[in-house]
Amino acid sequence: MSGKFITLEGIEGSGKSTSLETIQSFLESRDIQYITTKEPGGGPIGKELRSMLLNKESKISSEVELLLMMADRRNHLDNIVLPSLEKGTWVISDRYLDSTYAYQGGGRGIDISKIDNLVNLLNIPLPHLTLLFDLSPVIALERAKNRSELDRFEQEPLVFHGRIRDEYLRLSELHQERIKIVDSSLNFDEVESQVKETLSNFLDEE
Ligand code: TMP
């Protein structure tokens, strides 16, 4: 049996990483073999790409940023994601393709059709399930600021993060079967139970 590919998405500080533990405990309780990974930076060339992409000193245009994200993704797929899925191991990735639509499309303003072309060129598959952690950028950025020093994306103004959220919400309308929204404005227990319920529904449908 091939494994399932689940991705976590949302703006900075939306709580996706916090929910990773909930997801891990859920999968363990069902005896499901899984790995966790992330983008950018999940593949063998990812460490260097991630530091180029997040470093505030990097002088890269939006188009170069897009190409680096996509190169990182194909390398991640070839070396980590697809071999795991073929073995029947589930893959949980903190960010994936929807981040490119949201950040480079929504945030940077690159034409969505250009991203679609790259997706076709590189033959990028869609995940089976995506949890979209949705939160107002005002609250999310406050959280991100309190966490650590801001990276190249986090230091962008509020409107940038607002456009990213809007694009995520547009994607969730477009792919209602795959993208499930988690309301991150609720308290921890409520977020946790939404995550568990989403996973449980997903398993029931399999
Ligand atoms: P994070 O791993 O701490 O969330 O940081 C990764 C940053 O990279 C985050 O700001 C979102 C951004 N990003 C994109 O702009 N496009 C992408 O395709 C991906 C995967 C991430």
Coordinates of C-alpha atoms and ligand atoms in Angstrom, one line a residue:
M1 CA 0.0 0.0 0.0
S2 CA 1.3 3.5 -0.7
G3 CA 1.5 6.0 2.1
K4 CA -0.5 9.2 2.4
F5 CA 1.0 12.7 1.9
I6 CA -0.3 15.3 4.3
T7 CA 0.8 18.9 4.3
L8 CA 0.5 21.7 6.8
E9 CA 0.0 25.3 5.6
G10 CA -0.7 28.8 7.0
I11 CA 0.9 32.2 7.4
E12 CA 3.8 32.7 9.9
G13 CA 2.7 32.2 13.5
S14 CA -0.5 30.4 12.5
G15 CA 0.2 27.4 14.7
K16 CA 1.0 24.7 12.2
S17 CA 4.2 23.6 13.8
T18 CA 2.5 23.5 17.3
S19 CA 0.0 21.1 15.9
L20 CA 2.6 18.7 14.5
E21 CA 2.8 17.0 17.9
T22 CA -1.0 16.4 17.9
I23 CA -0.7 14.9 14.4
Q24 CA 2.1 12.7 15.5
S25 CA 0.3 11.3 18.5
F26 CA -2.8 10.7 16.4
L27 CA -0.9 8.7 13.8
E28 CA 0.9 6.7 16.5
S29 CA -2.4 5.9 18.2
R30 CA -3.5 4.4 14.8
D31 CA -0.1 2.5 14.3
I32 CA 0.6 4.5 11.2
Q33 CA 4.3 4.7 10.1
Y34 CA 5.2 8.2 9.2
I35 CA 8.0 10.7 8.7
T36 CA 7.9 14.5 9.3
T37 CA 9.6 16.9 7.0
K38 CA 9.4 20.5 5.8
E39 CA 9.8 22.9 3.0
P40 CA 11.9 24.7 2.1
G41 CA 14.9 22.6 3.1
G42 CA 13.6 19.0 3.3
G43 CA 15.8 17.5 0.6
P44 CA 19.6 16.9 0.3
I45 CA 20.3 20.3 -1.3
G46 CA 17.6 22.0 0.9
K47 CA 19.8 23.2 3.7
E48 CA 21.7 25.6 1.5
L49 CA 18.5 26.6 -0.4
R50 CA 16.7 27.3 2.8
S51 CA 19.4 29.5 4.2
M52 CA 19.5 31.5 0.9
L53 CA 15.8 31.9 0.9
L54 CA 15.4 32.9 4.5
N55 CA 18.5 35.1 4.9
K56 CA 17.6 38.8 5.0
E57 CA 20.8 39.7 3.2
S58 CA 19.9 37.6 0.2
K59 CA 19.4 39.7 -2.9
I60 CA 17.0 37.6 -4.9
S61 CA 14.1 38.7 -7.1
S62 CA 10.6 37.2 -6.7
E63 CA 11.1 35.0 -9.8
V64 CA 14.4 33.6 -8.5
E65 CA 12.7 33.0 -5.2
L66 CA 10.0 31.0 -7.1
L67 CA 12.5 28.9 -9.0
L68 CA 14.5 28.1 -5.8
M69 CA 11.3 27.0 -4.0
M70 CA 10.4 24.8 -6.9
A71 CA 13.9 23.3 -7.2
D72 CA 13.9 22.6 -3.5
R73 CA 10.5 20.9 -3.8
R74 CA 11.5 18.6 -6.7
N75 CA 14.7 17.6 -4.9
H76 CA 12.6 17.0 -1.7
L77 CA 10.1 14.9 -3.6
D78 CA 12.7 12.8 -5.4
N79 CA 14.8 12.0 -2.3
I80 CA 12.4 12.0 0.7
V81 CA 8.7 12.3 -0.1
L82 CA 8.2 9.8 -2.9
P83 CA 10.5 7.1 -1.7
S84 CA 8.7 7.1 1.7
L85 CA 5.3 7.0 0.2
E86 CA 6.3 4.1 -2.1
K87 CA 7.3 2.2 1.0
G88 CA 3.9 2.8 2.5
T89 CA 5.2 5.4 5.0
W90 CA 3.0 8.5 5.4
V91 CA 4.7 11.9 5.0
I92 CA 3.8 14.9 7.0
S93 CA 5.3 18.1 5.5
D94 CA 5.4 21.4 7.2
R95 CA 4.6 23.5 4.0
Y96 CA 4.5 22.3 0.4
L97 CA 3.1 23.5 -2.9
D98 CA 0.2 25.7 -1.5
S99 CA 2.9 27.8 0.1
T100 CA 4.2 28.7 -3.3
Y101 CA 0.8 29.8 -4.6
A102 CA 0.2 31.7 -1.4
Y103 CA 3.6 33.4 -0.9
Q104 CA 5.0 33.8 -4.4
G105 CA 1.6 34.1 -6.1
G106 CA -0.5 36.0 -3.4
G107 CA 2.3 37.6 -1.5
R108 CA 4.8 38.5 -4.3
G109 CA 2.2 38.9 -7.0
I110 CA 3.6 36.4 -9.5
D111 CA 0.9 35.3 -12.0
I112 CA -0.7 32.1 -10.8
S113 CA -0.5 30.7 -14.4
K114 CA 3.3 31.0 -14.2
I115 CA 3.3 28.8 -11.1
D116 CA 0.9 26.4 -12.8
N117 CA 3.4 26.1 -15.7
L118 CA 6.2 25.2 -13.4
V119 CA 4.1 22.7 -11.6
N120 CA 3.4 21.0 -15.0
L121 CA 7.0 21.2 -16.1
L122 CA 8.3 19.6 -12.9
N123 CA 5.4 17.3 -12.6
I124 CA 4.7 18.2 -9.0
P125 CA 2.0 16.0 -7.4
L126 CA -0.7 17.3 -5.0
P127 CA -0.9 16.0 -1.5
H128 CA -3.8 13.8 -0.3
L129 CA -4.7 16.1 2.6
T130 CA -3.8 19.7 3.6
L131 CA -4.5 21.3 6.9
L132 CA -4.7 25.0 6.5
F133 CA -4.2 26.8 9.8
D134 CA -6.1 30.0 9.4
L135 CA -5.5 33.1 11.6
S136 CA -5.6 36.9 11.2
P137 CA -2.2 38.2 10.2
V138 CA -2.3 40.7 13.1
I139 CA -2.4 38.0 15.7
A140 CA -0.2 35.6 13.8
L141 CA 2.6 38.1 13.3
E142 CA 2.6 39.0 17.0
R143 CA 3.1 35.4 17.8
A144 CA 5.9 35.1 15.2
K145 CA 7.7 38.2 16.6
N146 CA 7.7 36.8 20.1
R147 CA 9.2 33.5 18.9
S148 CA 12.5 34.5 17.3
E149 CA 14.3 37.0 15.1
L150 CA 12.2 37.6 12.0
D151 CA 13.4 36.0 8.7
R152 CA 13.2 37.5 5.1
F153 CA 9.5 36.6 4.8
E154 CA 8.4 37.4 8.4
Q155 CA 9.8 40.9 8.2
E156 CA 7.5 41.8 5.3
P157 CA 4.6 44.2 6.2
L158 CA 1.2 43.1 7.3
V159 CA -0.4 43.6 3.9
F160 CA 1.9 41.0 2.4
H161 CA 0.7 38.5 5.0
G162 CA -2.9 39.5 4.4
R163 CA -2.5 38.7 0.6
I164 CA -1.0 35.3 1.5
R165 CA -3.9 34.5 3.8
D166 CA -6.4 35.6 1.1
E167 CA -4.6 33.3 -1.5
Y168 CA -4.7 30.4 1.0
L169 CA -8.5 30.9 1.5
R170 CA -9.0 31.1 -2.3
L171 CA -7.1 27.8 -2.7
S172 CA -9.2 26.2 0.0
E173 CA -12.4 27.2 -2.0
L174 CA -10.8 25.7 -5.1
H175 CA -9.7 22.4 -3.5
Q176 CA -12.4 21.9 -0.9
E177 CA -11.9 18.1 -1.0
R178 CA -8.3 18.3 -0.1
I179 CA -7.7 21.5 1.9
K180 CA -9.4 21.5 5.4
I181 CA -9.4 24.7 7.4
V182 CA -8.4 24.7 11.1
D183 CA -9.5 27.8 12.9
S184 CA -6.3 28.8 14.7
S185 CA -7.9 31.7 16.6
L186 CA -9.4 29.1 19.0
N187 CA -7.7 27.9 22.2
F188 CA -5.2 25.1 22.1
D189 CA -7.7 22.3 23.0
E190 CA -10.2 23.4 20.4
V191 CA -7.5 23.6 17.7
E192 CA -6.3 20.1 18.8
S193 CA -9.7 18.6 18.5
Q194 CA -10.3 20.2 15.0
V195 CA -7.0 18.6 13.9
K196 CA -7.9 15.2 15.3
E197 CA -11.4 15.3 13.8
T198 CA -9.9 16.2 10.3
L199 CA -7.5 13.3 10.5
S200 CA -10.1 11.0 11.7
N201 CA -12.5 11.9 8.8
F202 CA -9.7 11.5 6.4
L203 CA -9.0 8.0 7.6
D204 CA -12.7 7.1 7.5
E205 CA -12.8 8.1 3.9
E206 CA -9.8 5.9 2.9
Ligands
TMP1 P1 9.0 28.3 7.9 O1 9.6 26.9 7.5 O2 9.6 28.8 9.1 O3 7.6 28.4 7.8 O4 9.7 29.3 6.8 C1 9.7 29.1 5.5 C2 9.3 30.4 4.8 O5 9.4 30.2 3.4 C3 8.0 30.9 5.1 O6 8.0 32.3 5.3 C4 7.2 30.6 3.9 C5 8.2 30.6 2.8 N1 7.9 29.8 1.7 C6 7.6 30.4 0.4 O7 7.6 31.6 0.3 N2 7.2 29.6 -0.6 C7 7.2 28.2 -0.6 O8 6.9 27.5 -1.5 C8 7.6 27.6 0.7 C9 7.6 26.1 0.9 C10 7.9 28.4 1.8

